[in-house]
PDB file of C-alpha atoms in Angstrom:
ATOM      1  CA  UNK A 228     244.286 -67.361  59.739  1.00 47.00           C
ATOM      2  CA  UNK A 229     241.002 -65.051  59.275  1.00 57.00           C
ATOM      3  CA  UNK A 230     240.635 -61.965  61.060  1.00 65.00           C
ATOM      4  CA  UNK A 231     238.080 -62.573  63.678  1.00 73.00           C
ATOM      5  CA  UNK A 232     238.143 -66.093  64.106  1.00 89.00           C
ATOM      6  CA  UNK A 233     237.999 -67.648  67.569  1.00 94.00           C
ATOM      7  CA  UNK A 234     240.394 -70.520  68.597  1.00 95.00           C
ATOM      8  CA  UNK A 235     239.482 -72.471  71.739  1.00 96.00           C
ATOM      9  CA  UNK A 236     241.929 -72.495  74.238  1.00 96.00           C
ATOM     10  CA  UNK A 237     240.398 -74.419  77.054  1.00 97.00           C
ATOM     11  CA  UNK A 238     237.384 -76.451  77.974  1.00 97.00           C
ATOM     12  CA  UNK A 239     235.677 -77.915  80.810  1.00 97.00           C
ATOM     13  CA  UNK A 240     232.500 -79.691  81.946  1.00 98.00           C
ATOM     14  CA  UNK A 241     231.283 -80.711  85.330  1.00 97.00           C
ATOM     15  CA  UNK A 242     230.555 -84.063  85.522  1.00 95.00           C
ATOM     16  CA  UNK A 243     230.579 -84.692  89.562  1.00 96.00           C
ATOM     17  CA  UNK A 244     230.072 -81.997  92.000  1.00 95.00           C
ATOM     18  CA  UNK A 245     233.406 -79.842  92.612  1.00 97.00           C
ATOM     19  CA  UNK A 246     234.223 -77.010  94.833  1.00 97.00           C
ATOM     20  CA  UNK A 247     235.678 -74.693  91.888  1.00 97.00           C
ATOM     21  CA  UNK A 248     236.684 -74.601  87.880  1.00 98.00           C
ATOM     22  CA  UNK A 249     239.380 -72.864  86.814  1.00 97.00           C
ATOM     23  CA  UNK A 250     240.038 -71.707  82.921  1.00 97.00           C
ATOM     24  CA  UNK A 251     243.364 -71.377  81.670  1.00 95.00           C
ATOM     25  CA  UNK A 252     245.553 -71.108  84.972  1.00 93.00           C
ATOM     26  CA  UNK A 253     248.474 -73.338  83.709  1.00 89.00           C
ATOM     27  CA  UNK A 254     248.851 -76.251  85.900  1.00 90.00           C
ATOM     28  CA  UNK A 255     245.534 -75.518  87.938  1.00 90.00           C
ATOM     29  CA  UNK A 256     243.347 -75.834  84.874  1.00 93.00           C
ATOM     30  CA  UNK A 257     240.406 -78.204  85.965  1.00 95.00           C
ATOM     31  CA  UNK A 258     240.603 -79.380  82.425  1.00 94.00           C
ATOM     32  CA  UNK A 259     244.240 -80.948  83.204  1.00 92.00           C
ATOM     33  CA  UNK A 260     245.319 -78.603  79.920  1.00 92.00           C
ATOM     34  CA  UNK A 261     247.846 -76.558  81.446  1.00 92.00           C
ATOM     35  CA  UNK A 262     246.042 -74.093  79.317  1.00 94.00           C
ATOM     36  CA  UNK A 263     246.853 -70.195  79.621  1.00 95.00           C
ATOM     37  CA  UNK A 264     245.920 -66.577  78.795  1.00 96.00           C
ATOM     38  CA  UNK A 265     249.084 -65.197  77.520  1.00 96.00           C
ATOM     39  CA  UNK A 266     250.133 -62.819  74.890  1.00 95.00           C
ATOM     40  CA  UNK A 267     249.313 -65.129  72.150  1.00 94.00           C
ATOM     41  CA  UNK A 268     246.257 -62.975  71.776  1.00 94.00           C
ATOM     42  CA  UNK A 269     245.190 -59.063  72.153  1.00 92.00           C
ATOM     43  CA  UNK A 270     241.053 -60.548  73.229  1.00 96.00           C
ATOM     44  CA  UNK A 271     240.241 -63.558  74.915  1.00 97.00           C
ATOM     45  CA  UNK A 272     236.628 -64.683  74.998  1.00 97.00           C
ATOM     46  CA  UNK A 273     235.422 -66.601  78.100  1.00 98.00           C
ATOM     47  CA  UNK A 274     231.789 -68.087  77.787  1.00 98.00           C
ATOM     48  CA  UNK A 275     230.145 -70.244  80.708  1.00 98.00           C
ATOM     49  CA  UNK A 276     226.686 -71.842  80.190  1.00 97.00           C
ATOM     50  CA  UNK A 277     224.220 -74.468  82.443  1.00 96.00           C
ATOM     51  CA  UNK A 278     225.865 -73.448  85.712  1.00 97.00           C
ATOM     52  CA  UNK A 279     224.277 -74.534  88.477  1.00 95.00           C
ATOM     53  CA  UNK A 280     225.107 -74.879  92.300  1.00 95.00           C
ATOM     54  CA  UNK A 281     224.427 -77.912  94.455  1.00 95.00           C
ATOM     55  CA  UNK A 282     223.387 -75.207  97.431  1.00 94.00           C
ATOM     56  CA  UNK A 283     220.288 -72.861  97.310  1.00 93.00           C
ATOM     57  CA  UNK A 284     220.552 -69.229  97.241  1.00 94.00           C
ATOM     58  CA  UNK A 285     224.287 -69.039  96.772  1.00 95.00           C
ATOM     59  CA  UNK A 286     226.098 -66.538  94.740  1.00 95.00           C
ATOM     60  CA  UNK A 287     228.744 -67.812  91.803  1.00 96.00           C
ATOM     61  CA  UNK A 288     232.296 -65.530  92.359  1.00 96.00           C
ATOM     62  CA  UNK A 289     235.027 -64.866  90.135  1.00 97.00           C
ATOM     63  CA  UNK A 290     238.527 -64.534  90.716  1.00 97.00           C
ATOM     64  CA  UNK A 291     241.703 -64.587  88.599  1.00 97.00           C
ATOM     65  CA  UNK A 292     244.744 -66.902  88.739  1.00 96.00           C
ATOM     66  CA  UNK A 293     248.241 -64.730  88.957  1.00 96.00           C
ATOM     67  CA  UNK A 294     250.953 -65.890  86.041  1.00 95.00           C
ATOM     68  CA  UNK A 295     253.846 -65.647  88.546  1.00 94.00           C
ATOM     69  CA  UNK A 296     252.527 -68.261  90.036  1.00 93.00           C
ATOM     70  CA  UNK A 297     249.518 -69.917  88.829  1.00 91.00           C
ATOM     71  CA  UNK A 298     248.070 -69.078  92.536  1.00 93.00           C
ATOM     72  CA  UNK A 299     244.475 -67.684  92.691  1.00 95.00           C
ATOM     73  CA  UNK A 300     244.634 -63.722  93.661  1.00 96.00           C
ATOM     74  CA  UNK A 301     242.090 -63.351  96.670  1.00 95.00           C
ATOM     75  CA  UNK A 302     243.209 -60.052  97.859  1.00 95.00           C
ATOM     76  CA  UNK A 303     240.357 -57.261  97.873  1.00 96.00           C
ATOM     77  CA  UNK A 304     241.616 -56.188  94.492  1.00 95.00           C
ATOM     78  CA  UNK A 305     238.329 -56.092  92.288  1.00 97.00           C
ATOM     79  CA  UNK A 306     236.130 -53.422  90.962  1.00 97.00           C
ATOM     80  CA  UNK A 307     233.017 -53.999  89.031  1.00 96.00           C
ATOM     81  CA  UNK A 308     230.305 -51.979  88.434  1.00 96.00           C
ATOM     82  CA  UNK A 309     227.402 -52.681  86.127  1.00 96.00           C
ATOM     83  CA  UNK A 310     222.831 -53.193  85.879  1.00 95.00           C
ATOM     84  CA  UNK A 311     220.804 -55.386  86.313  1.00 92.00           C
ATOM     85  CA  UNK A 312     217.449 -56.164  85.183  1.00 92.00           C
ATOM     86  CA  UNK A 313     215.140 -58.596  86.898  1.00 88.00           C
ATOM     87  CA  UNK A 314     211.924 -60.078  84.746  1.00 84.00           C
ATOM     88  CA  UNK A 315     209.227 -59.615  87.055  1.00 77.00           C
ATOM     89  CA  UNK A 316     209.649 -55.852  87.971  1.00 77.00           C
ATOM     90  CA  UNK A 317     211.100 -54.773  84.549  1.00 77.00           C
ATOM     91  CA  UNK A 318     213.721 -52.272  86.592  1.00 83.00           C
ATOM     92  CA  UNK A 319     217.624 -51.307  85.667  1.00 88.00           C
ATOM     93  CA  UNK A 320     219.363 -51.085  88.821  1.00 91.00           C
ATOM     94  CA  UNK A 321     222.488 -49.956  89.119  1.00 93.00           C
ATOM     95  CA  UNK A 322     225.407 -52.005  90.960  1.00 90.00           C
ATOM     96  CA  UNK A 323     228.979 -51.018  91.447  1.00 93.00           C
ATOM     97  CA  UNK A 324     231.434 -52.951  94.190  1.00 94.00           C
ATOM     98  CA  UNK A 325     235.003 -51.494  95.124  1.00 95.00           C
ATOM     99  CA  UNK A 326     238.193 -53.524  96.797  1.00 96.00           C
ATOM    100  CA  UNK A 327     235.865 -56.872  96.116  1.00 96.00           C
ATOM    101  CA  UNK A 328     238.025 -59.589  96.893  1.00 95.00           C
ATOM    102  CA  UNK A 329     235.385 -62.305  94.591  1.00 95.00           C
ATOM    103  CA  UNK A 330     233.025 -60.357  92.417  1.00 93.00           C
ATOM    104  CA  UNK A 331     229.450 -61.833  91.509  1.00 92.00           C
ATOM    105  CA  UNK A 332     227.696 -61.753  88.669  1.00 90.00           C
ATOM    106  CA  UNK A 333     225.220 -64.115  89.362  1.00 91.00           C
ATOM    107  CA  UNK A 334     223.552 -64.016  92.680  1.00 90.00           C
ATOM    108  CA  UNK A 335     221.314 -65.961  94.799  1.00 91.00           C
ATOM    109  CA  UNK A 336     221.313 -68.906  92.603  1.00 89.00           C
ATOM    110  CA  UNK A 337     218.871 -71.731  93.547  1.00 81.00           C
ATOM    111  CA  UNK A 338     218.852 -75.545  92.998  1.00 86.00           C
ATOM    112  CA  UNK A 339     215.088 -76.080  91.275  1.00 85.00           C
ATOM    113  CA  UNK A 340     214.904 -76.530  87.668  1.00 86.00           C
ATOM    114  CA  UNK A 341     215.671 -74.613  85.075  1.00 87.00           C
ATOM    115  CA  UNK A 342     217.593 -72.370  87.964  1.00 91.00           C
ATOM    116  CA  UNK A 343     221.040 -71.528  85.937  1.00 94.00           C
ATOM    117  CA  UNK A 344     223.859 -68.920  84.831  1.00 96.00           C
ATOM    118  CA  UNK A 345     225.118 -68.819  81.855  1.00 97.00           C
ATOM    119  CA  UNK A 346     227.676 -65.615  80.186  1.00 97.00           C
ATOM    120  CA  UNK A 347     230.390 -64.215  78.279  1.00 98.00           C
ATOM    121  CA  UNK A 348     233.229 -62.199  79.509  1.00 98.00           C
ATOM    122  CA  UNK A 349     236.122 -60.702  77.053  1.00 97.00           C
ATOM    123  CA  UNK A 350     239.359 -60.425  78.597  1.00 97.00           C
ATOM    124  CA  UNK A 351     241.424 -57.763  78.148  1.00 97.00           C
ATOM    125  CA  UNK A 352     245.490 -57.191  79.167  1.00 96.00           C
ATOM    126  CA  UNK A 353     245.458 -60.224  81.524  1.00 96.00           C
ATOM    127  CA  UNK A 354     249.222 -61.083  80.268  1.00 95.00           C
ATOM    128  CA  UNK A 355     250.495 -57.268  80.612  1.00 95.00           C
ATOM    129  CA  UNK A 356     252.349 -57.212  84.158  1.00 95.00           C
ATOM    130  CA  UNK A 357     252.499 -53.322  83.850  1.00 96.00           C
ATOM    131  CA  UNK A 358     248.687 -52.685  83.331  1.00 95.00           C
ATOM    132  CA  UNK A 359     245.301 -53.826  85.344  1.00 96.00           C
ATOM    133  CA  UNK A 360     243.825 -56.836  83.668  1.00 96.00           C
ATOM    134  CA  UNK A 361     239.645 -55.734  83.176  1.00 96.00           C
ATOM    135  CA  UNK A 362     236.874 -57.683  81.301  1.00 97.00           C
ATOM    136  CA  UNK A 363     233.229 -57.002  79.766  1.00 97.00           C
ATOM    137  CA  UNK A 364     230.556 -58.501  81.241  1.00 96.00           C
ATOM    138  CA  UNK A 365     227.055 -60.248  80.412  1.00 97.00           C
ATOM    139  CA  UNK A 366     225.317 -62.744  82.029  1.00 96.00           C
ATOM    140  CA  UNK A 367     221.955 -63.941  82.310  1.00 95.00           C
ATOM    141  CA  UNK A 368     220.736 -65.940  85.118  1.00 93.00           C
ATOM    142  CA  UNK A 369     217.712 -67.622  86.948  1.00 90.00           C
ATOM    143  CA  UNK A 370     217.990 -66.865  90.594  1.00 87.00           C
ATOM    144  CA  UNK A 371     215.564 -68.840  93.495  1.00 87.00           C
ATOM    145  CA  UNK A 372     213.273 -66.438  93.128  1.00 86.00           C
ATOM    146  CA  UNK A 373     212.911 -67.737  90.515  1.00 86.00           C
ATOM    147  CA  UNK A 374     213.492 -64.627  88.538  1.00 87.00           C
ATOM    148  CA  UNK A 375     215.253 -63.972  85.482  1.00 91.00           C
ATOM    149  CA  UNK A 376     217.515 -61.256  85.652  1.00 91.00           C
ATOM    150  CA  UNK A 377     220.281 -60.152  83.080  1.00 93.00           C
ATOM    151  CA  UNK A 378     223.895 -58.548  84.392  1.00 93.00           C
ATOM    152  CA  UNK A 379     225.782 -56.132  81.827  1.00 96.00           C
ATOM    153  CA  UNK A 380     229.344 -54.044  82.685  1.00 96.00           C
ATOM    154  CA  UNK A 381     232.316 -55.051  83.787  1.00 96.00           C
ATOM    155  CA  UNK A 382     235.158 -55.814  86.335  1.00 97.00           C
ATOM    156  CA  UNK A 383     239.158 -54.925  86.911  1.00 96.00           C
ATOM    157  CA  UNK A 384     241.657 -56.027  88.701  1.00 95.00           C
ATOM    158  CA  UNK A 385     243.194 -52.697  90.578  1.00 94.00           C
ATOM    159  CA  UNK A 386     246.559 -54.357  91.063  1.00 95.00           C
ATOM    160  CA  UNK A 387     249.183 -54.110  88.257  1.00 95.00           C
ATOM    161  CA  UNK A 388     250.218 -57.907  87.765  1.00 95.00           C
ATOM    162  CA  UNK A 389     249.599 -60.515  84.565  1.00 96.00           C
ATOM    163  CA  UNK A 390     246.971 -62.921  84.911  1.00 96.00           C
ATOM    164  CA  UNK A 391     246.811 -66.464  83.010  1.00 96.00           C
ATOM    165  CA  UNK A 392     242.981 -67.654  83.912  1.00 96.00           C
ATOM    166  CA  UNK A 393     239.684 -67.354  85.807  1.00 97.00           C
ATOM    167  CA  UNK A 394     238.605 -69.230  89.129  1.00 97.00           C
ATOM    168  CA  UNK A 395     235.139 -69.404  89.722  1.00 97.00           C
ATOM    169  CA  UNK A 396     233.866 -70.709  93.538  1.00 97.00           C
ATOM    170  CA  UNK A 397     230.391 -70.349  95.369  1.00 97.00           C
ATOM    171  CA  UNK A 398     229.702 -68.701  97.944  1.00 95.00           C
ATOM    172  CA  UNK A 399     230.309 -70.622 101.577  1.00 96.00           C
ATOM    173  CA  UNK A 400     232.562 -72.999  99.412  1.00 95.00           C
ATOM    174  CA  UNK A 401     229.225 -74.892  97.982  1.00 96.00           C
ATOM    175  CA  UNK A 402     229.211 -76.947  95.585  1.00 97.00           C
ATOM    176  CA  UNK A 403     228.936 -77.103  91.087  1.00 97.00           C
ATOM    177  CA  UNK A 404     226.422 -79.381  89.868  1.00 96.00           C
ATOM    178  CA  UNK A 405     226.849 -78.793  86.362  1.00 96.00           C
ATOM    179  CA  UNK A 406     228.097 -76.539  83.940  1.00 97.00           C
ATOM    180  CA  UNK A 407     230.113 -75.829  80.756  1.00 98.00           C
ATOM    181  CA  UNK A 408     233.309 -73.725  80.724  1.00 98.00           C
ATOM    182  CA  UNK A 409     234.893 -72.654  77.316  1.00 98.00           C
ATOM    183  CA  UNK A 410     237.750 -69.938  76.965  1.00 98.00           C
ATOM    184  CA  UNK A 411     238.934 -69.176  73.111  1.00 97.00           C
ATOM    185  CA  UNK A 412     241.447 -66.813  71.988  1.00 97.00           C
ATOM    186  CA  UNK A 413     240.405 -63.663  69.579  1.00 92.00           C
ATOM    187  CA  UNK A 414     242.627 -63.628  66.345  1.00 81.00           C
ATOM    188  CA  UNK A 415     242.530 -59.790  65.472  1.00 69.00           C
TER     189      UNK A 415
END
C-alpha cells in the first residue's frame, strides 16, 4: 500500500435522534462494526461533520472508550488546552482545562439552521497501555449566537491505559440530530 494513504476504519450517520456515537470502541461501536483503534496503525484520523444537537445551547463532549474493556473512561482524566477564534470580534482566546472528565470542543451549540460542528482529530498512542493516549485538534463550529468560531490544540488522556475509540455525548444527556462520523487509519 502507498505511504500516506488513509483506510477507513469506521463510519456512522445519525439517522434518528440518539443520546451518544461512539467510533471504534469494539462492541459499543454505534456503527454495529466492532471496529477498533489498535496497533494496526502509528496515526488514526477521526473527522466529524453536520453535527447538530436536538437541545439549544448545549456543549458536544468527548470521551474515550478503554480497550480492557470497551467501557467509556469518565474519570476526570483529560487535559486540553487550545484558541479559539469567534467571527464577530476577530479575537484568539486562549483556553486550557485540567482533570476534565468530558472535554468540549464545541460549545454552546444551538438548534437554528445552519447551527453545526464539524472537525478532525489525529489520534496518537491510543493502543500503547504504557503511554497517555493525546490527539490534535480542529474544529469549526456555529454556536447560538450564532457565531462562527474555530477551535485549534489538543487533548490527553493523563492516565496510562490503551484506548480503542471515541464517545461523544451532549451536555445534560441531550440529544444528536444529525451528523456524520468517519475514523480511518494512517498508513505511514
Amino acid at each position: 500500500m502507498a505511504s500516506g494513504v488513509l483506510k477507513k476504519i469506521d463510519e456512522f450517520t445519525v439517522t434518528s435522534a440518539i443520546a451518544s456515537v461512539t467510533i471504534g470502541g469494539g462492541s459499543n461501536a454505534s456503527s454495529g462494526t466492532n471496529a477498533v483503534i489498535d496497533n494496526s496503525y502509528n496515526v488514526y484520523m477521526f473527522t466529524f461533520n453536520d453535527v447538530v444537537c436536538a437541545t439549544d445551547d448545549k456543549n458536544l463532549l468527548f470521551q474515550l472508550n478503554k480497550a480492557s474493556d470497551n467501557s467509556i473512561d469518565s474519570t476526570s482524566n483529560y487535559d486540553s488546552s487550545g484558541a479559539i477564534m469567534t467571527d464577530n470580534s476577530g479575537t484568539l482566546t486562549a483556553f486550557s482545562g485540567a482533570n476534565q472528565s468530558a472535554p468540549t470542543f464545541a460549545s454552546s451549540q444551538g438548534t437554528s439552521t445552519g447551527e453545526a460542528a464539524a472537525g478532525t482529530f489525529y489520534l496518537f498512542q491510543f493502543s500503547e497501555s504504557a503511554q497517555y493516549s493525546f490527539w490534535t485538534v480542529d474544529t469549526v463550529y456555529v454556536d447560538k449566537t450564532p457565531n462562527q468560531r474555530s477551535y485549534t490544540g489538543g487533548a490527553k488522556q493523563s492516565v496510562e491505559q490503551a484506548t480503542n475509540g471515541i464517545t461523544m455525548t451532549w451536555e445534560d444527556n441531550a440529544n444528536f440530530a444529525d451528523g456524520h462520523f468517519v475514523l480511518y487509519g494512517l498508513d505511514s
